[in-house]
XYZ file of C-alpha atoms in Angstrom:
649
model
C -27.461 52.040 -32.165
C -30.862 54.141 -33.381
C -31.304 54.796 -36.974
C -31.587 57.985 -38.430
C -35.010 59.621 -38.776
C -35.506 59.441 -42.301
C -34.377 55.951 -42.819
C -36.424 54.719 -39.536
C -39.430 56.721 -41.128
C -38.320 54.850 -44.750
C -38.779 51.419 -42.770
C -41.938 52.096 -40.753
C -44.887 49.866 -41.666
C -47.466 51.244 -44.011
C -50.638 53.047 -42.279
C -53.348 51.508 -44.504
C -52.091 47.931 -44.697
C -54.369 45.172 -45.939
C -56.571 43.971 -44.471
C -55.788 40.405 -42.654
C -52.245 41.432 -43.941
C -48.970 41.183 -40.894
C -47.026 44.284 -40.220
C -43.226 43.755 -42.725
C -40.068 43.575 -41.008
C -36.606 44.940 -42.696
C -35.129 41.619 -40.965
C -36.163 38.723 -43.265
C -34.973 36.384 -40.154
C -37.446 37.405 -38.170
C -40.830 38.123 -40.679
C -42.256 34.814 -39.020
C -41.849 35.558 -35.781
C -43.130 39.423 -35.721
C -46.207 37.775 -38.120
C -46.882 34.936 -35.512
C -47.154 37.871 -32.126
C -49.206 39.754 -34.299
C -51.516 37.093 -35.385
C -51.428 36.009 -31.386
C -52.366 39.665 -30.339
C -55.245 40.812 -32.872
C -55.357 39.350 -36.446
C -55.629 41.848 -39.100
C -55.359 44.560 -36.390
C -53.671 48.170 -37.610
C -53.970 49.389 -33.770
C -52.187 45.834 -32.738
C -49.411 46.210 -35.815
C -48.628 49.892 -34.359
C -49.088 48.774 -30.257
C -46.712 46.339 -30.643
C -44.110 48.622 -31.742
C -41.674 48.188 -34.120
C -39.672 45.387 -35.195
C -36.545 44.225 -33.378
C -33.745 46.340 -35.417
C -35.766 49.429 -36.060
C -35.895 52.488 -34.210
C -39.067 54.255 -33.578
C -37.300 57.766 -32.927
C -37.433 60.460 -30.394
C -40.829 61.578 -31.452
C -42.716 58.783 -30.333
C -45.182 57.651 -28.052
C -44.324 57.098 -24.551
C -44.435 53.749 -23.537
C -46.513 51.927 -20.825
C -45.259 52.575 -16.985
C -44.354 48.954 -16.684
C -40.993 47.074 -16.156
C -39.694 45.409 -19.212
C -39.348 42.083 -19.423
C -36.115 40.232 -18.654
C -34.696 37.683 -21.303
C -33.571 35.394 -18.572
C -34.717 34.902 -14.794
C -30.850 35.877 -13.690
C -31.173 38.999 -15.830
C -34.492 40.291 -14.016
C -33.469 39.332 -11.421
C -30.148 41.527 -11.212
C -31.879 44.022 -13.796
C -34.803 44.910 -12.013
C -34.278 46.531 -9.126
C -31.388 48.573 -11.082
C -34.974 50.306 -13.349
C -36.633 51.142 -10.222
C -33.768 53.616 -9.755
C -33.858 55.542 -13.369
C -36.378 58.215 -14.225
C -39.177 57.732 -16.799
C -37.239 58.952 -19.762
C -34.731 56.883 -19.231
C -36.282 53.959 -18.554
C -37.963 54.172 -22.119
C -34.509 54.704 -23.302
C -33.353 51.666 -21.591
C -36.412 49.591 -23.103
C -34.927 50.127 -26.451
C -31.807 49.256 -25.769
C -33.322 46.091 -24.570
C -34.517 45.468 -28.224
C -31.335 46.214 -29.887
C -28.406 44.688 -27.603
C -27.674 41.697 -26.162
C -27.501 40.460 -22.675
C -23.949 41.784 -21.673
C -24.293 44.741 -23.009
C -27.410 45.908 -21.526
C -25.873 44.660 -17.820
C -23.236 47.162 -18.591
C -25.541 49.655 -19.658
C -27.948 49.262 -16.847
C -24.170 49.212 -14.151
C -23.268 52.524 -15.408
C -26.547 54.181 -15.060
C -27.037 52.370 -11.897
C -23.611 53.485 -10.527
C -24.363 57.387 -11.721
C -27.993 57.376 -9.887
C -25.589 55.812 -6.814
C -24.038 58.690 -7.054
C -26.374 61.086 -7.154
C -28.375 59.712 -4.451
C -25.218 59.908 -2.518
C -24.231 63.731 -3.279
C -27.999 64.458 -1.757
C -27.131 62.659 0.973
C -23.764 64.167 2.164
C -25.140 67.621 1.080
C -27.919 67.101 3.502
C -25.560 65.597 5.885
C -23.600 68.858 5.372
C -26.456 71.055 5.777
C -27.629 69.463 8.878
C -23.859 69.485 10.559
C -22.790 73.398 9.448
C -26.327 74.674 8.826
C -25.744 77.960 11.158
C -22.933 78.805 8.219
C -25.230 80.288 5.247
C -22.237 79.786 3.147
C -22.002 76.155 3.151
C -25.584 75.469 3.669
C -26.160 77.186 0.174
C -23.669 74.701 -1.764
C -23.796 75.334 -5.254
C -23.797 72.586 -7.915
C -20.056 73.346 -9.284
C -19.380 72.759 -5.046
C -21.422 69.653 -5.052
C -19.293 67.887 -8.016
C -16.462 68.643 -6.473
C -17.689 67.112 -3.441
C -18.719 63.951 -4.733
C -15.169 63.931 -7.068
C -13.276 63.836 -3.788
C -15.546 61.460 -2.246
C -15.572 59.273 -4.944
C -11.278 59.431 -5.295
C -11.159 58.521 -2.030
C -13.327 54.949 -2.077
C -11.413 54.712 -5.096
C -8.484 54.811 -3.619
C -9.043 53.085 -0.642
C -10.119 50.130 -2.801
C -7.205 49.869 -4.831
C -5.188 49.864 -1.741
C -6.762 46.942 -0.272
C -6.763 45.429 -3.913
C -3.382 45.927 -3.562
C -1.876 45.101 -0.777
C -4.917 43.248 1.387
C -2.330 41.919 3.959
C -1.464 42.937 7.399
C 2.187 44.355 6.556
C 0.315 47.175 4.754
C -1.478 48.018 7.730
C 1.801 47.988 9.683
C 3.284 50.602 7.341
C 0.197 52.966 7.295
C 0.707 52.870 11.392
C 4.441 53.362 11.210
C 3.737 56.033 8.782
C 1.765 57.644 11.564
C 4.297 57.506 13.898
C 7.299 59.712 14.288
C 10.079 57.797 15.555
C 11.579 54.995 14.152
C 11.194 51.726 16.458
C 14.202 50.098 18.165
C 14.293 46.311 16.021
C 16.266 45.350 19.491
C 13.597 46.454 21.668
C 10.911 44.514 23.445
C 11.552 41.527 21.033
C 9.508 39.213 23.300
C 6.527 41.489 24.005
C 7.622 42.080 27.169
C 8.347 45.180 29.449
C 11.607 46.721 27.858
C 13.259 47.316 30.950
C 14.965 44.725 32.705
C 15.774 44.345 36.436
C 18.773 42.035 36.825
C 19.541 39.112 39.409
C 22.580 37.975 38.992
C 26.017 40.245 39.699
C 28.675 39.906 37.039
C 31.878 41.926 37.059
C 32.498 43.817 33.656
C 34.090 41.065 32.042
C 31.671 38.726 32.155
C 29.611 41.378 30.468
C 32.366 42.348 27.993
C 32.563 39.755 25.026
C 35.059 40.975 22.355
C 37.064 38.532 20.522
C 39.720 39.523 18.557
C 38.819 36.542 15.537
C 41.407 36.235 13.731
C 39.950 34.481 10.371
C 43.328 34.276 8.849
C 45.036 33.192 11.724
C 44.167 29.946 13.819
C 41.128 30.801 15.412
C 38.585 28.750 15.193
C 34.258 28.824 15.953
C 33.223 25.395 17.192
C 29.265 25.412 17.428
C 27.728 23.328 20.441
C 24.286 22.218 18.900
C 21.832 21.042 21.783
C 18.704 19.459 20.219
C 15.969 21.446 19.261
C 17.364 24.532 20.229
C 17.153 26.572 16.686
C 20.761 25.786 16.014
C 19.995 24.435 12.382
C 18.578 27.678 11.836
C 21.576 29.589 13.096
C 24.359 26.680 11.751
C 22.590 27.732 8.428
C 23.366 31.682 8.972
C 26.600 30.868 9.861
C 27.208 29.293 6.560
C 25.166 31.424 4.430
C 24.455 34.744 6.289
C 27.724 36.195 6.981
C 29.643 38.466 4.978
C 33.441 37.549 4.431
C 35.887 38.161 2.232
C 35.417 34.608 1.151
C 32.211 33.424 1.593
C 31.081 29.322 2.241
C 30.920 27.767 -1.313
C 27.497 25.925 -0.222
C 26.212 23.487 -3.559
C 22.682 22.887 -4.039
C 21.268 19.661 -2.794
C 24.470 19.585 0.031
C 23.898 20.113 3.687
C 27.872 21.151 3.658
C 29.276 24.002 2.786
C 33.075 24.783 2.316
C 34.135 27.589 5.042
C 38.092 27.720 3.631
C 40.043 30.716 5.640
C 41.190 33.250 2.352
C 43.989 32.145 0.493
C 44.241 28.520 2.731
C 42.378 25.260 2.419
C 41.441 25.656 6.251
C 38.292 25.665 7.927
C 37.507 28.173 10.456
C 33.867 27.101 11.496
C 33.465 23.752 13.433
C 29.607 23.019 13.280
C 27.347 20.558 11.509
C 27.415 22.657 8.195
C 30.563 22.858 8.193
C 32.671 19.617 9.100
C 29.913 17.726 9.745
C 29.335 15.209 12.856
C 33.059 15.073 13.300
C 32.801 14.144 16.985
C 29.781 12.479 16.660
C 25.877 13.276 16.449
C 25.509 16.325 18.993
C 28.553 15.781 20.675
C 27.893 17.890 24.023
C 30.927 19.637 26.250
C 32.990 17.123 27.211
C 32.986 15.163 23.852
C 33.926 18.438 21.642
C 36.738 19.503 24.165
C 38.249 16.713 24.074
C 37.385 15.828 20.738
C 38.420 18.712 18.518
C 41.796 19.756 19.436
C 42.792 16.221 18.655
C 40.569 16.032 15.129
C 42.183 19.228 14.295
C 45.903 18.769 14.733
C 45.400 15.633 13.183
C 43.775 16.851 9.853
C 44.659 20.460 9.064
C 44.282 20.910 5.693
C 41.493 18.362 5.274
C 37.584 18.461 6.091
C 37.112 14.882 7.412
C 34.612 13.051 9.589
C 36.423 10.519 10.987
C 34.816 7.017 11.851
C 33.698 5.500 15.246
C 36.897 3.387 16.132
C 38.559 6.469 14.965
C 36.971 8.868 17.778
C 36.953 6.393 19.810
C 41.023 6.478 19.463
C 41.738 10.345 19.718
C 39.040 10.359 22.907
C 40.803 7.580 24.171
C 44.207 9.045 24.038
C 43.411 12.755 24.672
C 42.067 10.917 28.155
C 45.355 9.382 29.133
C 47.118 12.521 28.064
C 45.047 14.991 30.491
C 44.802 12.871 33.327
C 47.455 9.914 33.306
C 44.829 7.217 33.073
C 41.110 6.591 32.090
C 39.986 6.125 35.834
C 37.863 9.113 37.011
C 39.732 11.678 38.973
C 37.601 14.494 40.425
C 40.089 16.744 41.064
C 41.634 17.399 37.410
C 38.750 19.569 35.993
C 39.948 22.929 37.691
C 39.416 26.106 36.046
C 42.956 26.529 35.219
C 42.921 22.662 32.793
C 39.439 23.843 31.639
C 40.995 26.926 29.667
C 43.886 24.521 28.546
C 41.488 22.634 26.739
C 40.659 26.123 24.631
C 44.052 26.124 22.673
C 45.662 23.231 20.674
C 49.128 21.874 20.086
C 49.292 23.773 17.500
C 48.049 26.969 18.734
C 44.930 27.188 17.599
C 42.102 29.144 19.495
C 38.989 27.716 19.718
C 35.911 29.565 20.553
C 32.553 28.075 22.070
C 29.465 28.796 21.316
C 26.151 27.701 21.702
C 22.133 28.628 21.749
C 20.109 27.660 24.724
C 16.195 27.931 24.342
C 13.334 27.288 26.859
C 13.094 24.395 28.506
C 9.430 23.783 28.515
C 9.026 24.754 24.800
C 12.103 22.697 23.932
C 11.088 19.595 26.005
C 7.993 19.886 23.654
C 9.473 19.950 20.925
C 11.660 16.819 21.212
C 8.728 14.760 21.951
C 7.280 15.808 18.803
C 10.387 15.272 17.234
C 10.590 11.545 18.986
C 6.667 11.097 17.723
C 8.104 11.487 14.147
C 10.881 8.800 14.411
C 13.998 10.664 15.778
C 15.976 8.520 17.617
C 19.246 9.981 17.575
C 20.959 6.681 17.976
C 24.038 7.724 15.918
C 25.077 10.041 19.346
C 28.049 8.276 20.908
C 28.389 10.068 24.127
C 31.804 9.414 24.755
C 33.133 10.198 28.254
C 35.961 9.809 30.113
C 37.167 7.580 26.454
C 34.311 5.439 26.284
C 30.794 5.422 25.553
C 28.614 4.892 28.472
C 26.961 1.332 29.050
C 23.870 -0.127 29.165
C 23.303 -0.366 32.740
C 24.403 3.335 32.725
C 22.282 4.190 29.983
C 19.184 2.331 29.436
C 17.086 2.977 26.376
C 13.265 3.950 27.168
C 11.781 2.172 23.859
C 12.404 -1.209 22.573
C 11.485 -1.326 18.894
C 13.587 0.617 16.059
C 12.102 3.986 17.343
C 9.833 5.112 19.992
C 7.023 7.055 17.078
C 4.145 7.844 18.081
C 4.752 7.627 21.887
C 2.206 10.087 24.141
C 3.725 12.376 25.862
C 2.443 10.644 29.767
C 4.871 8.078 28.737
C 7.660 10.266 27.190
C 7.821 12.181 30.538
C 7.217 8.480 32.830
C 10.770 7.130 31.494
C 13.455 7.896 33.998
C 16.435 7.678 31.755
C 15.247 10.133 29.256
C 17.582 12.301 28.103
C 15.716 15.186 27.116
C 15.253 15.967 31.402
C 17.956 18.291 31.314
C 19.427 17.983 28.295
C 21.137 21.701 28.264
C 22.268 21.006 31.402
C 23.902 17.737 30.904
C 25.171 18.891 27.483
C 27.079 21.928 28.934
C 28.710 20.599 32.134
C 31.783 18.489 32.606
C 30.424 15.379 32.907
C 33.742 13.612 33.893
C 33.202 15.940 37.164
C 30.400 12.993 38.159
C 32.063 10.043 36.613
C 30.089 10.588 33.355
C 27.097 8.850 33.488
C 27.955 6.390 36.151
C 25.174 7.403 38.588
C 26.592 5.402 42.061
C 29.669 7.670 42.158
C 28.255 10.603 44.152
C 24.730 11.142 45.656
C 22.142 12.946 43.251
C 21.538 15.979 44.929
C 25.318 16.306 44.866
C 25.500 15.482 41.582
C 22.741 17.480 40.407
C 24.702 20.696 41.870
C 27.709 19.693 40.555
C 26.257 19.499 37.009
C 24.784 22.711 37.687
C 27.757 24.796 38.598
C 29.207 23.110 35.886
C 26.934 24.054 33.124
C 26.957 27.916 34.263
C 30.976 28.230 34.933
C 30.942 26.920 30.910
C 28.395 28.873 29.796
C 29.907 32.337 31.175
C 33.668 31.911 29.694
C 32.010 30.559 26.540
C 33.023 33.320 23.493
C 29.205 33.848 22.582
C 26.312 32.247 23.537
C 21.771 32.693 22.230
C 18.415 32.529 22.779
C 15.988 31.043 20.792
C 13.452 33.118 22.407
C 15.730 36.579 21.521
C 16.613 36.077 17.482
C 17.778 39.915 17.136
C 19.573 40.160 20.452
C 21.092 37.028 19.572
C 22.348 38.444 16.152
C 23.304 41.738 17.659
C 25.644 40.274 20.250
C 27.185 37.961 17.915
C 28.118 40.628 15.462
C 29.783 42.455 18.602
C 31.501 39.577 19.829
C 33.166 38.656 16.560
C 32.800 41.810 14.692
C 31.483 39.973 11.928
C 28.080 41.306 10.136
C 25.403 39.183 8.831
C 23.737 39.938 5.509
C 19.895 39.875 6.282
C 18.484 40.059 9.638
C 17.127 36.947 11.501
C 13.163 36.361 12.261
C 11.404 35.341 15.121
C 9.152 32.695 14.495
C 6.824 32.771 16.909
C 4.514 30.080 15.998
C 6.492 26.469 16.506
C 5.522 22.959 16.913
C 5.811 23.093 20.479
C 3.588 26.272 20.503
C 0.716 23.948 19.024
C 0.717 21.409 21.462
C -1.661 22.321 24.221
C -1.142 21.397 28.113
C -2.695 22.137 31.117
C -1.051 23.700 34.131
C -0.471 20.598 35.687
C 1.080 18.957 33.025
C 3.680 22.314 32.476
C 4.253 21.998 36.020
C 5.151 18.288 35.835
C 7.553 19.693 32.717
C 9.180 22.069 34.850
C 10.333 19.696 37.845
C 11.674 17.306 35.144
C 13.893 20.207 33.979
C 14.332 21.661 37.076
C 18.020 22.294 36.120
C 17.637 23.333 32.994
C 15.017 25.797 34.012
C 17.937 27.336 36.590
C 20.580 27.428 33.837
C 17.987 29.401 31.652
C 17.472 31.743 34.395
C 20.988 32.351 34.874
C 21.227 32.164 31.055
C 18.543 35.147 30.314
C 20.004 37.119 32.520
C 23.307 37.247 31.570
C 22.419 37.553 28.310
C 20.084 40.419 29.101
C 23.094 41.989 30.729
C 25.186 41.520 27.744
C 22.772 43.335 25.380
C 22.367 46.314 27.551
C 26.242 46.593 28.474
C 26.923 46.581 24.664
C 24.272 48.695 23.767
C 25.565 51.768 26.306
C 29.088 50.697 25.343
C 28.022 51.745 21.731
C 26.238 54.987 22.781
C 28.844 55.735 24.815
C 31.612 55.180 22.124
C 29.401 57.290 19.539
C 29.198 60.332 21.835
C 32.659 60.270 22.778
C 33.530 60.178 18.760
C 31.194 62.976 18.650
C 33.410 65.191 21.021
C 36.861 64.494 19.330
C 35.540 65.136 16.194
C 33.590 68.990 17.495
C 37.307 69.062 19.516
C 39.160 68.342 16.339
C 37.214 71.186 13.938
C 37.330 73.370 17.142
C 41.249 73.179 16.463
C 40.721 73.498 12.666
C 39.380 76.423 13.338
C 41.645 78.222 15.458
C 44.409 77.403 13.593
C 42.866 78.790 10.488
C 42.161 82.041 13.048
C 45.514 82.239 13.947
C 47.200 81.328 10.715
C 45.313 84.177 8.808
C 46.288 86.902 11.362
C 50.013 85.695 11.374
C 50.079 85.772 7.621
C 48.750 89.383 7.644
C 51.629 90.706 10.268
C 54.042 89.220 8.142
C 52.693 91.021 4.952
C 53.333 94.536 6.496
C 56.236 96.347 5.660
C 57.288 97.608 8.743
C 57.267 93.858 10.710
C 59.536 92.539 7.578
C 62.231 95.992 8.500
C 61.997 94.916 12.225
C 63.003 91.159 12.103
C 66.646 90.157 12.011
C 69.381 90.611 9.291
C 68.604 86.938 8.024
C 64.885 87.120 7.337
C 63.125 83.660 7.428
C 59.396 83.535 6.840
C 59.322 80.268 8.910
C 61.239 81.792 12.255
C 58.418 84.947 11.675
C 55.336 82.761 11.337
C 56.836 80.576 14.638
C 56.977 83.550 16.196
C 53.517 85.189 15.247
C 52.036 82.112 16.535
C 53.739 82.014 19.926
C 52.745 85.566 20.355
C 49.394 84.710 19.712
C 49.077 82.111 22.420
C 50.959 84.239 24.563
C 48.132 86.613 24.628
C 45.291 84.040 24.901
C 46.706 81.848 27.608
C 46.861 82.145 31.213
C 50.565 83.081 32.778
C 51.001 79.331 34.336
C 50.330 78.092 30.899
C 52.741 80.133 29.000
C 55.211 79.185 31.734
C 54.440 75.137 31.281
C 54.378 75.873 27.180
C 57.737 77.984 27.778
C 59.679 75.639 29.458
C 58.756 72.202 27.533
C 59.801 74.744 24.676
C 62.987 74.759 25.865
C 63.444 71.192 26.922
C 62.692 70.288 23.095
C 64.563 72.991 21.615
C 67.832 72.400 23.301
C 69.308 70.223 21.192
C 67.638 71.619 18.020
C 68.074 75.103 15.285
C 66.706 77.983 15.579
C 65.200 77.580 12.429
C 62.178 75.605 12.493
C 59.651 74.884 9.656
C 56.678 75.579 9.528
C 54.805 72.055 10.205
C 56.792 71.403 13.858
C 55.485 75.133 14.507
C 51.899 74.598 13.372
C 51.887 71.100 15.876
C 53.352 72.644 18.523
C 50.293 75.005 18.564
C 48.096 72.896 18.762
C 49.223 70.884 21.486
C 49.687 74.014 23.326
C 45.792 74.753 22.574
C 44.169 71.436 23.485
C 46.944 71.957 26.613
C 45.035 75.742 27.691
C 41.531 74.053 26.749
């Protein structure tokens, strides 16, 4: 900060100093130094005292010399070098200005200094600019081309609000989901969450002919009943994902009590100690480690009426018992019969002793992306030796079942020799999982020639599939939510996501290798045919179903104010024939307000009906009134209108 005249002038050096004598400071800290420049520059020099300016502290006021055209020198290399190019911009005055402040502040504050004057002669370069820019683009128009300075600040104000703006925005929110909501901001209509989910062409051309219901999936749950969800999970499918929003994600009158650091959750019916979701978060492995089709039908009924008011996972030897005997029960013996699995037993299987329903469900995913996925779930250790794969009430053997690895786990195996064993069970796995086995004598391969048996799992797997209550798509996350709401008329709380990016999406394959993938599913990639279409279906039947039922709820309620209205119309002109005198004198001896408003009314619709209307009205008149008074109130009268009005419209 300068000094004041009079106390700079107070401070000055004398003119006539001795001779040999160094120019004074007022700093005593720095006498030595200010003695030793001017003893380097010329000793005993007046002209070298007074060309070396003042001392550091002491201003030599606005009245002074000019200095030298030369850039000042920087305290530090960093400072000139960040300092320098910011002088070349200021004018001369200035830049004298600036050399003072050089003397009297420190390094921080002459950066900031030499910023703000920077950032002003920024933005005065730029004003010339966009004014010429302005000139150049509307010169023919005298009025702009002559911009006055008051327009020119305003200009540059909105100019500069704008950058301003634009970089707290991005300081902000620098992210792509701001981006997304400038666009949809953009654009007038709100997108369909249901619509091209998969990036593909929203309409869909269907292959597959299904009568109406196979399309139509309502069931009437009854969560305070018996019914019951039992969850299929096939392996890497995305059913932990949706097991977890079946626990977590639905709203019910009483939710899943789910404890931190448990994987189960209590799903108690309200006001019993009664589950009413079978699934992994729920009771657990009850019939064993992804117990497929023919393991769960058999299995549940019997683990249910056996344990109704307990959540229990009962041991091996313990579903080895109920498969055992739920065998003998359904077909007289253990011995395969091929015969017994008709459509008619299958839907047996759906109810209990004790009348419980039980409702299948399931989600199916790609079978190239879920192959994938298993073998990079195998590379990490899974072995999934806890599965029991109980058939016909027994597990298989293992002739019947060979294992493809031969330590503890098969980590770390490529995936040439995941795909070379020919008892892995990830080739078809959906398939296989979903289908009857016992229709093949289970995994007994020598019963029935492949190809046979191959079609006979197939047929199988989609007959099961289509009666299921509800069944996903890993590749469809909303569609799959939407349909499941509409089948069970239960809401979820938050929406589900579509993760796009998975394990199996990282691995990279050739076509020859996906090709190779494909013929070892070639079953499941069938059943997921048939599967996306039918669930395509689905969606759009349920979709018009909903329109339709809104527009249709639309009309009775402009039909039902339509009414409102015209019996309000014809209430008000009744009441004002009964207020004149001379309709009171003409009515019978016993005057009753009731019998006159009855009889306004009918008069009334007597004059806006057609004659084969008032005939119908007329004589279903007299079939009700036969047995009844002539005295009716006024609520039968006002009903009877208007049935007789939606009867003439």
């Amino acid at each position: 900060m300068a000094l004041p005249a009079f106390a700079a002038r107070a401070l000055r050096p004398p003119l006539q100093p001795e001779l040999g004598a160094p120019a004074r400071t007022t700093c005593p800290r720095r006498h030595s130094r200010v003695e030793a420049e001017l003893a380097a520059s010329l000793p005993g020099s007046v002209a070298a005292s007074v060309r070396a300016g003042p001392p550091r502290g002491v201003s030599l006021g606005f009245n002074s010399p000019p200095l030298q055209d030369e850039p000042p020198k920087a305290f530090s290399s960093l400072a000139g070098a960040l300092c320098a190019p910011l002088f070349a911009l200021l004018p001369r005055g200035r830049r004298r200005r600036m050399h003072d402040l050089r003397r009297r502040w420190d390094l921080g504050s002459l950066c900031r200094a030499l910023l703000t004057r920077g950032l002003a002669a920024v933005g005065h370069s730029l004003k010339h600019v966009l004014s010429a820019i302005f000139s150049k683009i509307f010169g023919p128009l005298a009025s702009v081309g002559n911009m006055d300075e008051k327009s020119n600040k305003l200009l540059l104000a909105l100019v500069m609000l704008f950058l301003f703006a634009v970089i707290v925005l991005q300081y902000v929110c620098p992210g792509t989901e701001c981006q997304l909501l400038r666009l949809q901001a953009f654009s007038s209509p709100v997108p369909d969450p249901y619509r091209s989910e998969d990036e593909s062409s929203s309409r869909f051309v269907p292959r597959y002919n299904f009568s109406r219901s196979d399309l139509l999936r309502k069931v009437d749950f009854d969560i305070k009943g018996d019914d019951l969800i039992v969850f299929l999970h096939i392996q890497k499918t995305g059913g932990t994902t949706f097991g977890r929003h079946l626990v977590r994600n639905i709203q019910l009158e009483q939710p899943c009590e789910c404890r931190v650091g448990q994987k189960k959750c209590t799903c108690h019916r309200p006001g019993k100690r009664e589950t009413w979701l079978f699934s992994r978060f729920s009771t657990g492995w009850s019939c064993g480690l992804h117990a497929d089709w023919t393991e769960l039908t058999s299995c549940v009924p019997s683990v249910v009426d056996g344990k109704r008011d307990a959540r229990l996972r009962p041991s091996r030897w313990r579903i080895f018992q109920i498969l055992d005997a739920t065998s003998k029960d359904r077909w007289g013996s253990s011995n395969f019969n091929s015969g017994a699995n008709s459509p008619s037993s299958t839907k047996t299987r759906s109810a209990s002793k004790s009348g419980k329903n039980f409702h299948y469900i399931t989600i199916l995913r790609d079978p190239v992306s879920r192959y994938l996925s298993e073998w990079r779930h195998v590379q990490r250790g899974a072995t999934w030796k806890a599965s029991l794969h109980v058939c016909d009430g027994r597990p298989p053997t293992s002739e019947e079942l060979p294992s493809c690895y031969t330590g503890d786990d098969w980590s770390g195996c490529p995936l040439k020799e995941f795909m070379d064993c020919p008892y892995n069970l990830a080739n078809n796995r959906q398939v296989r999982m979903l289908s009857d086995l016992t229709l093949v004598g289970c995994y007994n391969l020598s019963v029935m020639p492949e190809k046979q048996r191959n079609k006979v799992l197939l047929e199988s797997a989609k007959s099961n599939l289509k009666h299921m209550a509800f069944f996903g798509l890993t590749e469809f996350q909303r569609k799959t939510q939407y349909l499941f709401e509409k089948t069970f008329n239960m809401n979820f709380i938050s929406p589900f996501t579509q993760y796009n990016t998975t394990r199996a999406s990282s691995v990279e394959i050739n076509e020859e290798i996906q090709k190779r993938i494909e013929g070892l599913n070639f079953l499941d990639m069938e059943l997921y045919s048939y599967a996306k279409d039918l669930f395509l279906q689905r969606y759009q039947f349920m979709r018009q179903k909903e329109h339709q039922d809104a527009r249709r709820k639309r009309q009775e309620q402009r039909k039902f104010l339509k009414g409102r209205f015209l019996q309000t119309h014809f209430l008000s002109q009744s009441q004002g024939q009964n207020q004149s005198p001379g309709q009171n004198l003409s009515q019978s001896p016993n005057p009753n307000p009731n019998q006159n408003l009855t009889q306004n009314v009918s008069q009334n619709l007597t004059q806006s009906a057609k004659p084969n209307l008032i005939q119908k009205a007329n004589r279903g008149k007299q079939k009700q009134g036969s047995g009844q008074e002539q005295s009716d109130s006024t609520s039968n009268g006002t009903k009877d209108y208007i049935g007789s009005v939606e009867t003439w419209r």
